[in-house]
Amino acid sequence: MLKGKHIVLGITGGIAAYKSVTLLRLLVKRGAEVQVVITPSGKEFITPVTLSALSGKPVICDFFTANTGEWHSHVDIGLWADAMVIAPATACTIGKMAHGIADNMLVTTYLSAKAPVFVAPAMDLDMMAHPSTTANLALLRSYGNHIIEPAEGELASHLTGRGRMEEPERIVEVLDEFFSRKQPLAGKKVLVTAGPTYERIDPVRFIGNFSTGKMGYAIADAAARMGAEVTLVSGPVSVKASEKGVTTEHVESAREMLASCQKAWPETDIAIMCAAVADYAPANPSGTKIKREGNEPPQITLVKNPDIAATLGAEKRPGQILVGFALETDSEESNAVKKLHSKNLDMIVLNSLRDPQAGFGTDTNKITIFRQGAEPLRFPVKSKREVAVDILDEIIKLH
Ligand code: CTP
C-alpha cells in the first residue's frame, strides 16, 4: 500500500531520532518516496547525510539553502505529501503544531499539509504526563491528526514509563492500514477526460476554449491515490498528472478524444467526462496556412462534433458509472439536470461561470452534484484537489 506514496518524514530533537533511520529505511523498502524535514535540534541527534543517503533526497531543515539561496517551499512539500509522519515528535514540536508556532520548516510544512498527519510522540514520562502535553495532543486530535501513542518501557532517562516512541515497524503498519482503508477504488478502471479540444482551421489556427485541465487532472490523480488504474484522455494543456497510477493519452480534437474513450470504455468501471469538448469543428480545415493579404475574410463552415459523453451513455452496460460536468452561465440547474438525462449519466457535476471561484483556470471550485432520482448535493468553495475527492466519494457511494 505504501508503494509510490509520497511521505514527508518530520524528525525533531529527541533521542528516539535514531529510530527514524530505521523508519526511513522501512518506508523506502516498501516503495514510498520519502522527503525528510528535520528541525535544527533534530540535527543534533541524527545527521542529514545519513538521512539523505537513505532517502535519496536532500534533507530539508532551513527555509533556504545558505550557499545557493535555493528556497524550499513548505507549501509545495505540504501539497506533494500523501502523508506526513512526525517521528519522533517532541513535546516542544507538539506544542508548536497545536498552536501554529511556525518558526521552523517542519511546523510550516505541517501547517501547509493537506494530507493526513501522523504524530509519534517521544519524551520522558513526566513530560508525557504533563497536562500541557495532554492538552496539546487533544488539540492535534481535534484537527484530525492521528496520534501514534507512545509505548511503555525504559526511557532515555533510565526511568520506566509511558513515552517511548512506537517502534518503526508498528508506525509503518499504521500507515499501511491507513492507506488500505483509503484505497476504495483498488482494482477499478477509471477513465477521465480533461482539458479543451482544439479543432483545426488550418495548420496554425484552431477553435478551442479556456479550459486548463486542472479539474480533470485533479480527479485523475485523486482516483489513482484511491487505488484506481486511471486512463486520462487529455486535450492540449500544460498541467501534468503527478500519480504513477495515471496513464495519460494526449489528443487534440473531439474526434480523437472520442476514439480514445470508445477504445477504453468497454473495460472501464467509472468514466468521468471533465473535458470541455468543442461542440463544433471546421468542416474543411485548410491543409495550408490561410493567408491574409488580398483575401476576403474566410467564411468558416462548422460541423457538429460527436458528443462523447452521450456516445458512452448510449453504450453503457449495467454496473458502469458515467459522470459528466456542466459548466453553465445561466439556467444552471435545469441545464445540468437536462444533460444528466439526455446523456444517460449517473451523476453530473455543475459549476457556474457566474461564480468567481469556479470554472476555467482557477485553483478552486464550487460544485453542486445532481444524481438520478436524488436531491442535489451542494458543496462550499474548496480547492480543486478537495473537490476531486468529494466527487469520487460520491461516485463510490453509487458503486
Ligand atoms: N461533452 C462531451 N462531448 C461533447 C460535449 C460535451 O463529452 N461534444 C461532455 C462534457 O465533457 C461534459 C458534458 O458533456 O461532461 C456536458 O458538457 P457541456 O459542454 O456543458 O454540454 P453540451 O452538451 O456541449 O451542451 P452546451 O454546450 O449546449 O451547454
Coordinates of C-alpha atoms and ligand atoms in Angstrom, one line a residue:
M1 CA 0.0 0.0 0.0
L2 CA 2.9 2.4 0.5
K3 CA 4.3 1.8 -3.0
G4 CA 4.7 5.2 -4.8
K5 CA 3.3 7.1 -1.8
H6 CA 4.8 10.5 -1.0
I7 CA 5.7 10.6 2.6
V8 CA 7.1 13.6 4.5
L9 CA 9.1 12.3 7.4
G10 CA 9.4 15.0 10.1
I11 CA 12.2 14.5 12.6
T12 CA 12.6 16.5 15.8
G13 CA 15.2 16.7 18.5
G14 CA 14.7 13.7 20.7
I15 CA 16.9 10.7 21.4
A16 CA 14.4 8.5 19.5
A17 CA 15.6 10.2 16.3
Y18 CA 17.9 7.2 15.9
K19 CA 14.8 5.1 15.3
S20 CA 13.8 7.4 12.4
V21 CA 16.7 6.0 10.4
T22 CA 15.0 2.5 10.6
L23 CA 11.6 4.1 9.9
L24 CA 13.0 5.8 6.8
R25 CA 14.6 2.5 5.6
L26 CA 11.4 0.6 6.1
L27 CA 9.4 3.2 4.2
V28 CA 11.8 3.3 1.3
K29 CA 11.9 -0.6 1.2
R30 CA 8.1 -0.5 0.8
G31 CA 8.4 1.7 -2.2
A32 CA 7.5 5.0 -0.7
E33 CA 9.2 8.2 -1.7
V34 CA 10.3 10.0 1.4
Q35 CA 11.2 13.6 1.9
V36 CA 12.9 14.2 5.3
V37 CA 12.2 17.6 7.0
I38 CA 14.2 17.9 10.2
T39 CA 14.2 20.6 13.0
P40 CA 17.5 22.3 13.9
S41 CA 17.7 20.3 17.1
G42 CA 16.8 17.1 15.3
K43 CA 20.2 17.5 13.5
E44 CA 21.9 17.3 16.9
F45 CA 20.7 13.7 17.2
I46 CA 21.0 12.4 13.7
T47 CA 22.9 13.7 10.7
P48 CA 21.3 14.8 7.5
V49 CA 24.0 12.9 5.5
T50 CA 22.7 9.6 6.8
L51 CA 19.1 10.6 6.1
S52 CA 19.7 11.9 2.6
A53 CA 21.7 8.9 1.6
L54 CA 18.8 6.6 2.7
S55 CA 16.0 8.7 1.2
G56 CA 17.9 9.7 -2.0
K57 CA 16.8 13.3 -1.5
P58 CA 18.4 16.3 0.2
V59 CA 17.2 16.7 3.8
I60 CA 15.4 19.9 4.4
C61 CA 15.9 21.9 7.6
D62 CA 16.0 25.6 6.7
F63 CA 13.8 27.8 4.6
F64 CA 16.6 28.2 2.1
T65 CA 20.0 26.7 1.4
A66 CA 22.5 29.3 2.5
N67 CA 25.2 28.8 -0.2
T68 CA 22.9 28.6 -3.2
G69 CA 20.0 30.7 -1.9
E70 CA 17.6 27.9 -3.1
W71 CA 14.2 28.5 -1.5
H72 CA 12.4 25.4 0.0
S73 CA 8.6 25.8 -0.4
H74 CA 6.8 24.4 2.6
V75 CA 3.6 24.8 0.6
D76 CA 4.9 22.6 -2.3
I77 CA 6.2 19.9 0.1
G78 CA 2.9 20.1 2.0
L79 CA 0.9 19.6 -1.2
W80 CA 3.2 16.9 -2.5
A81 CA 2.7 14.7 0.5
D82 CA 0.2 11.8 0.7
A83 CA 1.0 11.6 4.4
M84 CA 3.2 13.4 6.9
V85 CA 4.7 11.5 9.7
I86 CA 6.4 13.3 12.6
A87 CA 8.5 10.7 14.4
P88 CA 9.8 11.4 16.9
A89 CA 7.6 14.3 17.9
T90 CA 8.9 16.1 21.0
A91 CA 6.7 18.0 23.5
C92 CA 8.1 21.2 22.0
T93 CA 7.1 20.4 18.4
I94 CA 3.7 19.1 19.5
G95 CA 3.1 22.4 21.3
K96 CA 4.1 24.4 18.3
M97 CA 1.9 22.3 16.0
A98 CA -1.0 22.7 18.3
H99 CA -0.7 26.5 18.5
G100 CA 0.6 27.3 15.0
I101 CA 4.0 28.5 16.1
A102 CA 5.6 28.2 12.7
D103 CA 9.2 29.1 13.4
N104 CA 10.8 26.2 11.5
M105 CA 10.5 24.4 8.3
L106 CA 8.8 21.3 9.9
V107 CA 6.0 23.3 11.5
T108 CA 5.4 25.4 8.4
T109 CA 5.2 22.3 6.3
Y110 CA 2.8 20.8 8.8
L111 CA 0.5 23.8 8.6
S112 CA 0.6 23.7 4.8
A113 CA 0.0 19.9 4.5
K114 CA -3.3 18.8 3.1
A115 CA -2.5 15.2 3.6
P116 CA -3.2 13.1 6.8
V117 CA -0.7 13.8 9.5
F118 CA 0.7 11.1 11.9
V119 CA 2.4 12.1 15.1
A120 CA 4.5 9.7 17.1
P121 CA 5.3 11.4 20.4
A122 CA 8.6 10.5 22.2
M123 CA 9.6 12.1 25.5
D124 CA 10.2 11.4 29.2
L125 CA 7.3 10.0 31.2
D126 CA 6.7 13.2 33.2
M127 CA 6.7 15.4 30.1
M128 CA 4.3 12.9 28.5
A129 CA 2.0 13.0 31.6
H130 CA 2.1 16.8 31.9
P131 CA -1.3 18.5 31.4
S132 CA 0.1 20.8 28.7
T133 CA 1.2 17.7 26.6
T134 CA -2.1 16.1 27.1
A135 CA -4.0 19.2 26.1
N136 CA -1.8 19.8 23.0
L137 CA -2.2 16.2 21.9
A138 CA -6.0 16.6 22.3
L139 CA -5.8 19.7 20.1
L140 CA -3.9 17.8 17.4
R141 CA -6.6 15.1 17.5
S142 CA -9.3 17.7 17.2
Y143 CA -7.5 18.9 13.9
G144 CA -7.9 15.4 12.6
N145 CA -4.3 14.4 13.1
H146 CA -3.5 10.7 14.0
I147 CA -1.6 10.2 17.2
I148 CA 0.5 7.0 17.3
E149 CA 0.5 6.5 21.0
P150 CA 3.9 6.0 22.7
A151 CA 4.6 2.7 24.4
E152 CA 5.6 2.0 28.0
G153 CA 9.1 1.0 28.6
E154 CA 12.6 2.1 29.6
L155 CA 13.3 5.7 28.6
A156 CA 16.5 7.5 27.8
S157 CA 16.5 8.8 31.4
H158 CA 16.6 5.2 32.5
L159 CA 13.2 5.7 34.1
T160 CA 10.5 3.4 33.1
G161 CA 7.1 4.6 31.9
R162 CA 5.0 5.9 29.0
G163 CA 6.9 8.0 26.4
R164 CA 8.9 5.6 24.2
M165 CA 8.3 6.3 20.6
E166 CA 6.4 3.5 19.0
E167 CA 8.6 1.1 17.1
P168 CA 9.3 1.9 13.4
E169 CA 7.7 -1.4 12.3
R170 CA 4.5 -0.5 14.0
I171 CA 4.5 3.0 12.6
V172 CA 4.8 1.5 9.1
E173 CA 1.9 -0.8 9.9
V174 CA -0.3 2.1 11.0
L175 CA 0.5 3.9 7.6
D176 CA -0.2 0.7 5.7
E177 CA -3.5 0.1 7.4
F178 CA -4.5 3.8 6.8
F179 CA -3.7 3.6 3.1
S180 CA -5.5 0.2 2.7
R181 CA -8.7 1.9 4.0
K182 CA -8.1 4.9 1.7
Q183 CA -8.0 2.7 -1.4
P184 CA -11.7 2.2 -2.1
L185 CA -11.0 2.2 -5.9
A186 CA -8.4 -0.6 -5.8
G187 CA -8.9 -2.9 -8.8
K188 CA -11.2 -0.3 -10.6
K189 CA -10.6 1.1 -14.0
V190 CA -11.3 4.8 -14.2
L191 CA -11.5 6.9 -17.4
V192 CA -11.2 10.7 -17.2
T193 CA -11.3 13.3 -19.9
A194 CA -9.7 16.6 -19.3
G195 CA -8.8 19.9 -20.9
P196 CA -10.1 21.6 -24.1
T197 CA -10.2 20.2 -27.6
Y198 CA -8.6 22.0 -30.5
E199 CA -10.4 21.9 -33.8
R200 CA -8.1 22.9 -36.6
I201 CA -8.9 25.7 -39.0
D202 CA -5.6 25.4 -40.8
P203 CA -2.1 24.2 -39.6
V204 CA -1.6 27.2 -37.3
R205 CA -5.1 28.1 -36.1
F206 CA -7.8 26.3 -34.2
I207 CA -11.1 26.7 -32.4
G208 CA -10.7 26.0 -28.7
N209 CA -11.7 27.2 -25.3
F210 CA -10.2 28.4 -22.0
S211 CA -10.2 25.0 -20.2
T212 CA -6.8 24.4 -18.4
G213 CA -7.5 20.8 -17.4
K214 CA -6.8 21.4 -13.7
M215 CA -10.1 19.8 -12.5
G216 CA -9.8 16.7 -14.7
Y217 CA -6.1 16.2 -13.7
A218 CA -7.0 16.6 -10.0
I219 CA -9.7 13.9 -10.4
A220 CA -7.3 11.6 -12.2
D221 CA -4.7 12.0 -9.5
A222 CA -7.2 11.6 -6.7
A223 CA -8.6 8.4 -8.3
A224 CA -5.1 7.0 -8.6
R225 CA -4.4 7.8 -4.9
M226 CA -7.6 5.8 -4.1
G227 CA -6.1 2.8 -5.9
A228 CA -7.7 3.1 -9.4
E229 CA -6.0 2.3 -12.6
V230 CA -6.6 5.6 -14.4
T231 CA -6.7 6.4 -18.2
L232 CA -6.6 10.2 -18.6
V233 CA -7.6 11.3 -22.1
S234 CA -6.4 14.9 -22.3
G235 CA -6.7 17.7 -24.7
P236 CA -3.8 20.2 -25.1
V237 CA -2.9 21.5 -21.6
S238 CA 0.2 22.5 -19.7
V239 CA -0.5 20.6 -16.5
K240 CA 0.8 17.0 -15.8
A241 CA -0.6 14.1 -13.8
S242 CA 1.6 13.5 -10.7
E243 CA 0.4 10.0 -9.7
K244 CA 2.0 6.8 -11.1
G245 CA -1.4 5.2 -11.5
V246 CA -2.4 7.6 -14.2
T247 CA -1.7 6.8 -17.9
T248 CA -2.2 10.0 -20.0
E249 CA -3.2 9.8 -23.6
H250 CA -2.8 13.1 -25.4
V251 CA -5.3 14.0 -28.0
E252 CA -6.1 17.2 -29.9
S253 CA -9.6 17.1 -31.3
A254 CA -13.0 15.9 -30.1
R255 CA -12.9 13.1 -32.7
E256 CA -9.6 11.9 -31.4
M257 CA -10.9 12.1 -27.8
L258 CA -13.9 10.1 -28.8
A259 CA -11.8 7.4 -30.4
S260 CA -9.6 7.0 -27.3
C261 CA -12.7 7.0 -25.0
Q262 CA -14.5 4.4 -27.1
K263 CA -11.5 2.1 -27.0
A264 CA -11.2 2.3 -23.2
W265 CA -15.0 2.3 -22.3
P266 CA -15.8 -1.4 -22.6
E267 CA -13.1 -2.2 -19.9
T268 CA -14.0 0.9 -17.8
D269 CA -15.8 0.8 -14.4
I270 CA -16.2 4.6 -14.0
A271 CA -15.9 7.3 -16.6
I272 CA -15.7 11.0 -15.6
M273 CA -16.1 13.4 -18.5
C274 CA -14.4 16.5 -17.4
A275 CA -13.2 17.8 -20.8
A276 CA -14.6 21.0 -22.3
V277 CA -15.2 19.4 -25.7
A278 CA -15.6 21.8 -28.6
D279 CA -19.1 21.4 -29.9
Y280 CA -18.2 22.3 -33.5
A281 CA -15.3 21.9 -35.8
P282 CA -14.4 23.5 -39.1
A283 CA -16.0 21.4 -41.9
N284 CA -13.0 21.7 -44.3
P285 CA -9.8 22.6 -42.4
S286 CA -7.2 24.0 -44.8
G287 CA -4.1 22.0 -45.4
T288 CA -2.0 25.2 -45.8
K289 CA -2.0 28.4 -43.8
I290 CA -4.9 30.7 -44.8
K291 CA -3.3 34.0 -46.0
R292 CA -4.5 37.4 -45.1
E293 CA -3.2 39.6 -48.0
G294 CA -5.6 40.1 -50.9
N295 CA -8.2 37.7 -49.5
E296 CA -11.7 38.4 -48.2
P297 CA -12.1 37.3 -44.6
P298 CA -12.7 33.5 -44.8
Q299 CA -16.1 32.0 -44.1
I300 CA -15.6 29.0 -41.8
T301 CA -18.4 26.4 -42.1
L302 CA -18.8 24.4 -38.9
V303 CA -20.0 20.8 -38.4
K304 CA -21.2 19.3 -35.2
N305 CA -18.7 17.3 -33.2
P306 CA -19.7 14.0 -31.7
D307 CA -21.0 14.1 -28.1
I308 CA -18.5 11.8 -26.3
A309 CA -20.5 11.6 -23.0
A310 CA -23.7 10.8 -24.9
T311 CA -22.0 8.2 -27.0
L312 CA -20.6 6.4 -23.9
G313 CA -24.0 6.8 -22.3
A314 CA -25.7 5.1 -25.2
E315 CA -23.2 2.2 -24.9
K316 CA -23.3 1.9 -21.1
R317 CA -23.8 -1.5 -19.6
P318 CA -25.2 -2.3 -16.2
G319 CA -22.6 -1.7 -13.5
Q320 CA -20.7 1.0 -15.4
I321 CA -20.9 4.6 -14.0
L322 CA -20.8 7.6 -16.2
V323 CA -20.3 11.1 -14.7
G324 CA -20.5 14.4 -16.6
F325 CA -19.7 18.0 -15.9
A326 CA -21.8 21.0 -16.7
L327 CA -20.2 24.5 -16.9
E328 CA -23.1 26.9 -17.3
T329 CA -23.6 30.6 -17.4
D330 CA -27.4 30.7 -16.9
S331 CA -30.3 28.4 -16.0
E332 CA -27.6 26.4 -14.4
E333 CA -29.6 23.7 -12.5
S334 CA -32.2 23.0 -15.2
N335 CA -29.5 22.8 -17.9
A336 CA -27.4 20.4 -15.7
V337 CA -30.4 18.1 -15.0
K338 CA -31.3 18.1 -18.7
K339 CA -27.8 16.9 -19.6
L340 CA -28.0 14.2 -16.8
H341 CA -30.9 12.6 -18.5
S342 CA -30.2 13.3 -22.2
K343 CA -26.6 11.8 -21.9
N344 CA -27.7 8.9 -19.7
L345 CA -25.3 10.0 -16.9
D346 CA -25.5 8.6 -13.4
M347 CA -24.2 11.9 -12.0
I348 CA -23.5 15.4 -13.2
V349 CA -21.3 18.0 -11.5
L350 CA -22.4 21.6 -12.0
N351 CA -20.1 24.6 -11.8
S352 CA -21.3 28.0 -12.7
L353 CA -19.2 30.6 -14.6
R354 CA -21.1 33.2 -12.7
D355 CA -19.2 32.1 -9.6
P356 CA -15.8 33.8 -9.5
Q357 CA -14.2 30.9 -7.5
A358 CA -15.3 28.3 -10.0
G359 CA -14.5 27.5 -13.6
F360 CA -11.6 27.8 -16.0
G361 CA -8.1 28.3 -14.7
T362 CA -9.0 28.8 -11.0
D363 CA -7.4 26.6 -8.3
T364 CA -10.8 26.4 -6.5
N365 CA -14.2 25.2 -7.5
K366 CA -17.7 25.3 -6.1
I367 CA -19.9 22.4 -7.2
T368 CA -23.4 21.0 -7.0
I369 CA -23.9 17.3 -7.7
F370 CA -27.1 16.0 -9.3
R371 CA -27.8 12.3 -9.4
Q372 CA -30.7 10.3 -10.9
G373 CA -33.6 10.4 -8.5
A374 CA -31.9 12.1 -5.6
E375 CA -31.7 15.5 -4.1
P376 CA -28.8 17.8 -5.3
L377 CA -25.7 18.0 -3.1
R378 CA -24.3 21.5 -2.7
F379 CA -20.7 22.0 -1.7
P380 CA -18.8 25.1 -0.4
V381 CA -15.8 26.6 -2.3
K382 CA -12.8 24.2 -2.0
S383 CA -9.5 23.6 -3.7
K384 CA -9.8 21.5 -6.9
R385 CA -7.8 18.8 -5.1
E386 CA -10.5 18.6 -2.4
V387 CA -13.4 18.9 -4.9
A388 CA -11.9 15.9 -6.7
V389 CA -12.1 13.8 -3.5
D390 CA -15.7 14.9 -2.8
I391 CA -16.7 13.9 -6.4
L392 CA -15.0 10.5 -6.1
D393 CA -16.5 9.9 -2.6
E394 CA -20.0 10.4 -4.1
I395 CA -19.2 8.1 -7.1
I396 CA -18.0 5.4 -4.6
K397 CA -21.4 5.6 -2.8
L398 CA -23.1 4.9 -6.2
H399 CA -21.0 1.9 -6.9
Ligands
CTP1 N1 -19.3 16.5 -23.6 C1 -18.8 15.6 -24.4 N2 -18.8 15.8 -25.8 C2 -19.2 16.9 -26.3 C3 -19.7 17.9 -25.5 C4 -19.8 17.7 -24.1 O1 -18.4 14.5 -23.9 N3 -19.1 17.0 -27.6 C5 -19.4 16.3 -22.2 C6 -18.6 17.2 -21.3 O2 -17.3 16.6 -21.1 C7 -19.4 17.3 -20.0 C8 -20.8 17.2 -20.5 O3 -20.8 16.5 -21.8 O4 -19.2 16.2 -19.2 C9 -21.5 18.5 -20.7 O5 -20.7 19.4 -21.5 P1 -21.3 20.8 -21.8 O6 -20.3 21.5 -22.7 O7 -21.7 21.5 -20.6 O8 -22.6 20.4 -22.6 P2 -23.0 20.4 -24.1 O9 -23.7 19.1 -24.3 O10 -21.9 20.7 -25.0 O11 -24.1 21.5 -24.1 P3 -23.9 23.1 -24.3 O12 -22.6 23.4 -24.8 O13 -25.0 23.4 -25.2 O14 -24.2 23.6 -22.9

